[in-house]
C-alpha cells in the first residue's frame, strides 16, 4: 500500500477531470457523511464559495444540500476540487483516505496554496481546538452514559430480585388464603349476633355520614326538587321515581353540601352548604351531564323546616340582612319602598320567577321585621331595563365603607353624594357592649360643643392620648356618651355634622354671639370637612340649621340625636377575611 502511494502522483499535479473523477466516484459517501456547515468555513477562506453560495447550500433540503455544494464546487474547476479535498483532509481524514488513497497530513507542503500560510495556520489551530472541544464533550457524554448504564443495570438487578421475592410472597398468600377463609367461617358461625342487633349500630352511624353519589344530571330539575336556604341549608324535597337520582339512592331529607361536574371540559366545584335558595337553584341549573353530589342525611333539620313552612313561621330557609344603596318607590304590585341606607331583612330569595326577593324593613333598635314587600334581586338590578328606573345610590369609594345616611332630623333627605353600581351591601348586626363615642363636626364648632356637652350629665370628654381615636391628622378628637371602657372599631363611632347655608341668618348670628367666629370661617370650615365624611367607614348624621336657633336648643338637639343613635343597632359590613 505504501509503495502504491509513493507511485501515485501528487494531487496538485493531477488534471481537473482526474480530480473530479475521484470525487464523483465517492459522491455517495460524501453526501452521506459530510456536513456542509463544517466544510464551508475552509471553502470560503479558499475563495471557492461566496456568501450567496453559502446561503443556497444551507437553505437547501438536508438531502440535497451536499450534492448542491459539490455542483457549486464543480464550477470552480481545479481549485474547487483541491479545496474540497483539503477540507476533507482536515475534518474527515478517513473519507479523504478513501477518496485519494493517501494518509492525511497537515504539513504546509501538503496543501495547494489556495490559502496563504498565515491564514492556513490560523485556520488549522482553530480547527484543532474545535476538534479537541468536541472530543472532550464526546468523552464526557460517553462517561455520563456509562454511569447511567451502570445505574440502570443496578436497578434492573434489584427489580429482578424484587420480582423473585414477590413471586414467593404470592405463592405463600395463595397457600394461606383458603385456610384463613375456613377459619373465619367457623368463627363467624360461632360468635355472630342476630341480624337486627348487628345492623343497628351501622344504621346509627350512617345518619351522620357524608355521602358522595354519581349520577346523570341531565334535566336535573325534572329529577329532584329542593327547599331551604342559607340559614337552614338546602335539602332534597322530592325525587322523581325512576329517574337517575332515584336509582342512585337520593332521598328526601338529604342536605346538599357540594356539587361537582364538568362544563366546557373544565371541572367545576360548587359548595351549597350555606348558599341561598336562589344561588342553589342557579348552581343546580348549570348541570348538563354527569355530576357528583355530596349529601348529608339531616332528617331532623329537614322536618323542622317543613314544620316552620307549614305554620307560616318562615317563607323559606333564607335569612340575611342587607343595606340598600338606592332609593326606589313602592308600587301597587307589592314592591317594597326603600331609601338609600335602609336595612332590610331578606327571608326569601326565590319569591317569584321574575327575579324578586321578599324582604322586610328592620326596626332601627331591635331585630324586628316591619313592613314587607318584594325587592328586585341583585342580578335583576344590574339589567339595563331596570337601570332606567329612578333611584339614588350611595357613594362607596372606600372598600367595606358605609357613607352618609339619611337623618331623621333632616326629614329623611338622602345625601347628594350617592353614586355606586352595587344595589345592596351585605351587613350583620352588632350590639356594642359600651356606649359609642361621638365626634362633632365642623371642628370650629366641635371644639366648643365638646366642652359644653362634657358639662352635661352622662357625658365625658375623652382626654388626648387616652382611649382616643385621631381623625384627619389629629385635628379632631372623639367625644362619647358615658364612659369609654375600651377602644371600639371606627365603624362603631357616631359622627354628627351641623350643616350651614349662606341664607340662614339666625345661624350666623348665633356663631357671632356664642363663638365669636366670622361667618366666612364657619362656612369655609364646614365646606372643607363635609367631603371628608364620605371617606368614613361608618354612617354619620347631619343636623340641619332649621332644627335649632340658639345654644340651648343646639345642645338639646345634640343630646336627643346622640341618645337615639346610642339605642340603634350597628350594622357592619363583612371584613375581607370574612368573605
Short mmCIF file of C-alpha atoms in Angstrom, two decimals, residues 148-467:
data_model
loop_
_atom_site.label_atom_id
_atom_site.label_comp_id
_atom_site.label_asym_id
_atom_site.label_seq_id
_atom_site.Cartn_x
_atom_site.Cartn_y
_atom_site.Cartn_z
CA UNK A 148 -26.24 5.83 33.60
CA UNK A 149 -25.88 2.35 32.15
CA UNK A 150 -24.32 1.08 35.38
CA UNK A 151 -27.11 2.68 37.38
CA UNK A 152 -29.80 1.07 35.21
CA UNK A 153 -28.07 -2.28 35.46
CA UNK A 154 -28.17 -2.00 39.26
CA UNK A 155 -31.88 -1.11 39.17
CA UNK A 156 -32.58 -4.00 36.81
CA UNK A 157 -30.84 -6.40 39.16
CA UNK A 158 -32.82 -5.03 42.12
CA UNK A 159 -36.08 -5.28 40.14
CA UNK A 160 -35.35 -8.89 39.25
CA UNK A 161 -34.66 -9.65 42.92
CA UNK A 162 -37.89 -7.93 43.97
CA UNK A 163 -39.79 -9.87 41.32
CA UNK A 164 -38.49 -13.14 42.73
CA UNK A 165 -39.49 -12.11 46.27
CA UNK A 166 -42.94 -11.05 45.04
CA UNK A 167 -43.46 -14.39 43.34
CA UNK A 168 -42.58 -16.18 46.58
CA UNK A 169 -44.98 -13.98 48.58
CA UNK A 170 -47.79 -14.54 46.07
CA UNK A 171 -47.32 -18.27 46.39
CA UNK A 172 -47.39 -18.01 50.19
CA UNK A 173 -50.52 -15.83 50.00
CA UNK A 174 -52.30 -18.29 47.73
CA UNK A 175 -51.47 -21.05 50.20
CA UNK A 176 -52.75 -19.16 53.28
CA UNK A 177 -55.99 -17.68 51.85
CA UNK A 178 -58.02 -20.93 51.87
CA UNK A 179 -57.03 -21.64 55.49
CA UNK A 180 -57.96 -18.10 56.55
CA UNK A 181 -61.36 -18.28 54.86
CA UNK A 182 -62.09 -21.58 56.57
CA UNK A 183 -61.13 -20.20 59.99
CA UNK A 184 -63.24 -17.03 59.50
CA UNK A 185 -66.22 -19.14 58.53
CA UNK A 186 -66.04 -21.17 61.75
CA UNK A 187 -65.55 -18.04 63.90
CA UNK A 188 -68.46 -16.14 62.31
CA UNK A 189 -70.83 -19.05 62.78
CA UNK A 190 -69.91 -19.36 66.44
CA UNK A 191 -69.97 -15.66 67.51
CA UNK A 192 -72.24 -13.76 65.05
CA UNK A 193 -75.12 -11.85 66.81
CA UNK A 194 -78.63 -11.69 65.35
CA UNK A 195 -79.04 -9.62 62.19
CA UNK A 196 -81.06 -6.75 63.69
CA UNK A 197 -78.64 -6.32 66.58
CA UNK A 198 -75.70 -6.31 64.20
CA UNK A 199 -77.19 -3.77 61.73
CA UNK A 200 -78.46 -1.24 64.29
CA UNK A 201 -75.08 0.42 65.17
CA UNK A 202 -74.24 0.63 61.49
CA UNK A 203 -77.56 2.33 60.76
CA UNK A 204 -76.93 4.85 63.52
CA UNK A 205 -73.51 5.68 62.08
CA UNK A 206 -74.94 6.25 58.60
CA UNK A 207 -77.14 9.14 59.79
CA UNK A 208 -74.11 11.39 60.32
CA UNK A 209 -72.12 10.24 57.32
CA UNK A 210 -71.39 12.45 54.32
CA UNK A 211 -72.06 10.59 51.07
CA UNK A 212 -70.98 11.43 47.52
CA UNK A 213 -73.02 9.87 44.71
CA UNK A 214 -72.54 9.98 40.96
CA UNK A 215 -75.44 10.09 38.52
CA UNK A 216 -76.53 11.54 35.19
CA UNK A 217 -77.67 15.11 35.83
CA UNK A 218 -79.42 15.92 32.55
CA UNK A 219 -82.64 17.89 33.23
CA UNK A 220 -81.84 17.86 36.94
CA UNK A 221 -84.95 19.81 37.98
CA UNK A 222 -87.10 17.02 36.48
CA UNK A 223 -85.36 14.57 38.82
CA UNK A 224 -85.24 16.43 42.15
CA UNK A 225 -86.84 19.42 43.89
CA UNK A 226 -85.09 21.34 46.66
CA UNK A 227 -86.08 23.65 49.53
CA UNK A 228 -84.12 25.60 52.12
CA UNK A 229 -81.68 28.48 52.07
CA UNK A 230 -78.53 29.92 53.57
CA UNK A 231 -79.79 29.72 57.17
CA UNK A 232 -81.10 26.13 57.22
CA UNK A 233 -79.19 24.55 54.34
CA UNK A 234 -80.50 23.25 51.01
CA UNK A 235 -82.43 19.95 51.23
CA UNK A 236 -83.74 17.46 48.69
CA UNK A 237 -87.54 17.77 48.92
CA UNK A 238 -88.78 15.44 46.19
CA UNK A 239 -87.19 12.78 43.97
CA UNK A 240 -88.89 11.58 40.78
CA UNK A 241 -89.31 7.81 40.76
CA UNK A 242 -87.37 6.01 38.05
CA UNK A 243 -85.00 8.92 37.49
CA UNK A 244 -81.23 8.62 37.65
CA UNK A 245 -81.20 10.43 41.01
CA UNK A 246 -83.77 7.98 42.41
CA UNK A 247 -81.83 4.97 41.15
CA UNK A 248 -78.64 6.14 42.88
CA UNK A 249 -80.41 6.29 46.25
CA UNK A 250 -81.02 10.02 46.70
CA UNK A 251 -83.97 10.52 49.05
CA UNK A 252 -85.86 13.50 50.55
CA UNK A 253 -84.33 14.98 53.68
CA UNK A 254 -80.72 14.88 52.48
CA UNK A 255 -78.83 18.16 52.72
CA UNK A 256 -76.82 19.09 49.60
CA UNK A 257 -73.30 20.12 50.62
CA UNK A 258 -71.37 20.17 47.36
CA UNK A 259 -71.82 19.79 43.62
CA UNK A 260 -69.12 18.81 41.13
CA UNK A 261 -69.43 18.47 37.37
CA UNK A 262 -67.65 19.29 34.12
CA UNK A 263 -68.56 22.24 31.92
CA UNK A 264 -66.75 23.03 28.67
CA UNK A 265 -64.04 20.46 29.56
CA UNK A 266 -63.35 22.18 32.89
CA UNK A 267 -64.02 20.77 36.36
CA UNK A 268 -66.49 22.90 38.34
CA UNK A 269 -66.97 22.65 42.11
CA UNK A 270 -69.76 24.48 43.96
CA UNK A 271 -70.29 24.44 47.73
CA UNK A 272 -74.00 24.70 48.61
CA UNK A 273 -73.75 24.30 52.38
CA UNK A 274 -74.55 27.94 53.17
CA UNK A 275 -75.86 29.32 49.87
CA UNK A 276 -79.22 30.98 49.36
CA UNK A 277 -82.07 29.25 47.58
CA UNK A 278 -81.54 31.47 44.54
CA UNK A 279 -77.84 30.54 44.31
CA UNK A 280 -78.57 26.84 44.85
CA UNK A 281 -81.14 26.76 42.04
CA UNK A 282 -78.73 28.54 39.72
CA UNK A 283 -75.93 26.07 40.57
CA UNK A 284 -78.16 23.03 40.01
CA UNK A 285 -79.36 24.52 36.72
CA UNK A 286 -75.79 24.59 35.39
CA UNK A 287 -75.54 20.78 35.44
CA UNK A 288 -75.97 19.38 31.93
CA UNK A 289 -74.40 15.93 32.28
CA UNK A 290 -72.79 13.54 34.76
CA UNK A 291 -72.20 15.05 38.19
CA UNK A 292 -71.09 14.19 41.72
CA UNK A 293 -73.34 15.42 44.51
CA UNK A 294 -72.30 15.34 48.17
CA UNK A 295 -75.17 14.71 50.60
CA UNK A 296 -75.56 14.61 54.37
CA UNK A 297 -78.61 12.95 55.94
CA UNK A 298 -80.29 15.66 58.08
CA UNK A 299 -83.81 14.39 58.59
CA UNK A 300 -84.41 16.35 61.82
CA UNK A 301 -83.42 19.71 60.31
CA UNK A 302 -85.46 18.95 57.19
CA UNK A 303 -88.61 18.09 59.16
CA UNK A 304 -88.14 21.19 61.32
CA UNK A 305 -88.01 23.35 58.18
CA UNK A 306 -91.16 21.69 56.80
CA UNK A 307 -92.98 22.36 60.07
CA UNK A 308 -91.95 26.04 60.06
CA UNK A 309 -93.09 26.42 56.45
CA UNK A 310 -96.41 24.76 57.25
CA UNK A 311 -97.03 27.02 60.27
CA UNK A 312 -96.10 30.13 58.29
CA UNK A 313 -93.21 30.98 60.61
CA UNK A 314 -90.80 31.34 57.67
CA UNK A 315 -91.17 31.75 53.92
CA UNK A 316 -88.01 29.78 53.08
CA UNK A 317 -84.68 28.80 54.58
CA UNK A 318 -83.09 32.14 53.64
CA UNK A 319 -82.26 34.83 56.18
CA UNK A 320 -79.73 37.65 55.84
CA UNK A 321 -79.57 41.43 56.17
CA UNK A 322 -78.59 43.95 53.51
CA UNK A 323 -78.13 47.70 53.29
CA UNK A 324 -79.92 49.25 50.31
CA UNK A 325 -77.74 51.56 48.21
CA UNK A 326 -80.58 53.19 46.27
CA UNK A 327 -83.94 54.88 46.62
CA UNK A 328 -86.87 53.10 44.98
CA UNK A 329 -90.58 53.89 45.43
CA UNK A 330 -93.17 51.21 46.04
CA UNK A 331 -95.96 50.31 43.64
CA UNK A 332 -99.29 48.54 43.54
CA UNK A 333 -97.63 45.24 42.62
CA UNK A 334 -96.24 44.92 46.15
CA UNK A 335 -92.75 46.32 45.62
CA UNK A 336 -91.22 47.45 48.91
CA UNK A 337 -90.44 51.18 49.08
CA UNK A 338 -86.84 51.71 50.20
CA UNK A 339 -84.45 54.62 50.63
CA UNK A 340 -80.70 54.80 50.47
CA UNK A 341 -79.05 53.19 53.56
CA UNK A 342 -82.23 51.37 54.66
CA UNK A 343 -81.61 48.00 56.35
CA UNK A 344 -83.87 45.18 55.15
CA UNK A 345 -84.17 41.53 56.17
CA UNK A 346 -84.32 39.15 53.18
CA UNK A 347 -86.30 36.00 54.00
CA UNK A 348 -86.87 34.50 50.55
CA UNK A 349 -84.55 34.80 47.54
CA UNK A 350 -86.87 32.83 45.23
CA UNK A 351 -90.12 34.65 45.91
CA UNK A 352 -91.21 34.73 42.26
CA UNK A 353 -89.95 33.75 38.84
CA UNK A 354 -89.30 37.37 37.83
CA UNK A 355 -86.18 37.61 40.00
CA UNK A 356 -87.58 39.16 43.18
CA UNK A 357 -86.66 38.78 46.83
CA UNK A 358 -89.09 39.00 49.72
CA UNK A 359 -87.76 41.40 52.34
CA UNK A 360 -88.86 43.44 55.34
CA UNK A 361 -87.76 46.70 56.90
CA UNK A 362 -85.92 46.24 60.21
CA UNK A 363 -86.62 48.19 63.38
CA UNK A 364 -83.65 50.51 63.99
CA UNK A 365 -83.28 49.41 67.61
CA UNK A 366 -84.47 45.78 67.57
CA UNK A 367 -84.15 42.82 65.21
CA UNK A 368 -87.84 43.05 64.40
CA UNK A 369 -89.32 42.84 60.91
CA UNK A 370 -91.68 45.68 59.97
CA UNK A 371 -93.29 46.35 56.58
CA UNK A 372 -92.63 43.62 53.98
CA UNK A 373 -92.62 43.54 50.21
CA UNK A 374 -90.78 42.43 47.09
CA UNK A 375 -87.36 43.71 46.04
CA UNK A 376 -85.55 43.11 42.75
CA UNK A 377 -82.67 40.73 43.32
CA UNK A 378 -79.03 41.67 42.89
CA UNK A 379 -78.80 40.41 39.29
CA UNK A 380 -82.11 41.87 38.13
CA UNK A 381 -80.95 45.25 39.39
CA UNK A 382 -77.95 45.20 37.04
CA UNK A 383 -80.06 44.74 33.88
CA UNK A 384 -80.21 47.77 31.52
CA UNK A 385 -84.02 47.88 31.69
CA UNK A 386 -84.04 48.23 35.46
CA UNK A 387 -81.20 50.77 35.40
CA UNK A 388 -83.55 53.18 33.62
CA UNK A 389 -85.65 53.49 36.77
CA UNK A 390 -85.04 56.44 39.07
CA UNK A 391 -83.01 55.76 42.20
CA UNK A 392 -80.26 57.39 44.19
CA UNK A 393 -77.21 55.39 45.15
CA UNK A 394 -74.77 55.75 47.99
CA UNK A 395 -71.12 56.58 47.36
CA UNK A 396 -68.82 53.63 48.15
CA UNK A 397 -65.36 54.78 47.13
CA UNK A 398 -63.65 53.09 50.11
CA UNK A 399 -63.92 49.27 50.50
CA UNK A 400 -66.27 48.00 53.21
CA UNK A 401 -67.44 51.52 53.99
CA UNK A 402 -70.79 52.98 54.95
CA UNK A 403 -71.38 56.52 53.75
CA UNK A 404 -73.65 59.39 54.80
CA UNK A 405 -77.06 58.23 55.89
CA UNK A 406 -80.41 59.91 55.68
CA UNK A 407 -81.07 61.53 59.03
CA UNK A 408 -84.48 61.50 60.71
CA UNK A 409 -83.68 65.01 61.88
CA UNK A 410 -83.29 66.17 58.29
CA UNK A 411 -86.67 64.74 57.20
CA UNK A 412 -85.16 61.68 55.52
CA UNK A 413 -83.17 63.59 52.92
CA UNK A 414 -80.74 61.38 51.04
CA UNK A 415 -77.14 62.66 50.65
CA UNK A 416 -76.36 64.14 47.27
CA UNK A 417 -73.10 62.20 47.02
CA UNK A 418 -74.53 58.72 46.48
CA UNK A 419 -73.07 57.03 43.39
CA UNK A 420 -72.24 53.31 43.13
CA UNK A 421 -73.10 50.30 40.98
CA UNK A 422 -73.76 47.98 43.95
CA UNK A 423 -77.50 47.76 44.65
CA UNK A 424 -77.12 46.09 48.03
CA UNK A 425 -74.41 45.52 50.63
CA UNK A 426 -74.38 42.51 52.95
CA UNK A 427 -74.34 43.55 56.62
CA UNK A 428 -74.64 41.90 60.02
CA UNK A 429 -75.98 43.36 63.30
CA UNK A 430 -73.67 44.31 66.16
CA UNK A 431 -74.58 45.35 69.69
CA UNK A 432 -71.68 47.30 71.27
CA UNK A 433 -71.20 46.44 74.96
CA UNK A 434 -70.41 50.09 75.78
CA UNK A 435 -71.64 53.50 74.67
CA UNK A 436 -70.45 54.57 71.26
CA UNK A 437 -68.06 57.56 71.04
CA UNK A 438 -69.31 60.74 69.34
CA UNK A 439 -67.43 63.22 67.13
CA UNK A 440 -68.91 66.67 66.37
CA UNK A 441 -68.18 68.45 63.09
CA UNK A 442 -67.31 71.03 61.84
CA UNK A 443 -64.23 71.30 64.05
CA UNK A 444 -64.70 75.03 64.58
CA UNK A 445 -67.92 74.38 66.50
CA UNK A 446 -66.95 70.95 67.79
CA UNK A 447 -64.14 72.32 69.96
CA UNK A 448 -66.65 74.44 71.88
CA UNK A 449 -69.53 71.95 71.82
CA UNK A 450 -67.25 69.21 73.18
CA UNK A 451 -66.74 71.21 76.36
CA UNK A 452 -70.43 72.21 76.57
CA UNK A 453 -71.52 68.56 76.25
CA UNK A 454 -68.92 67.41 78.77
CA UNK A 455 -70.66 69.64 81.33
CA UNK A 456 -73.92 67.71 80.78
CA UNK A 457 -74.77 64.74 82.95
CA UNK A 458 -73.78 61.39 81.41
CA UNK A 459 -71.11 62.84 79.08
CA UNK A 460 -67.36 62.76 79.45
CA UNK A 461 -64.64 64.28 77.27
CA UNK A 462 -62.00 61.82 76.05
CA UNK A 463 -58.58 63.04 77.15
CA UNK A 464 -55.92 63.17 74.37
CA UNK A 465 -53.71 60.08 74.35
CA UNK A 466 -56.11 58.04 76.49
CA UNK A 467 -58.52 55.78 74.61
#
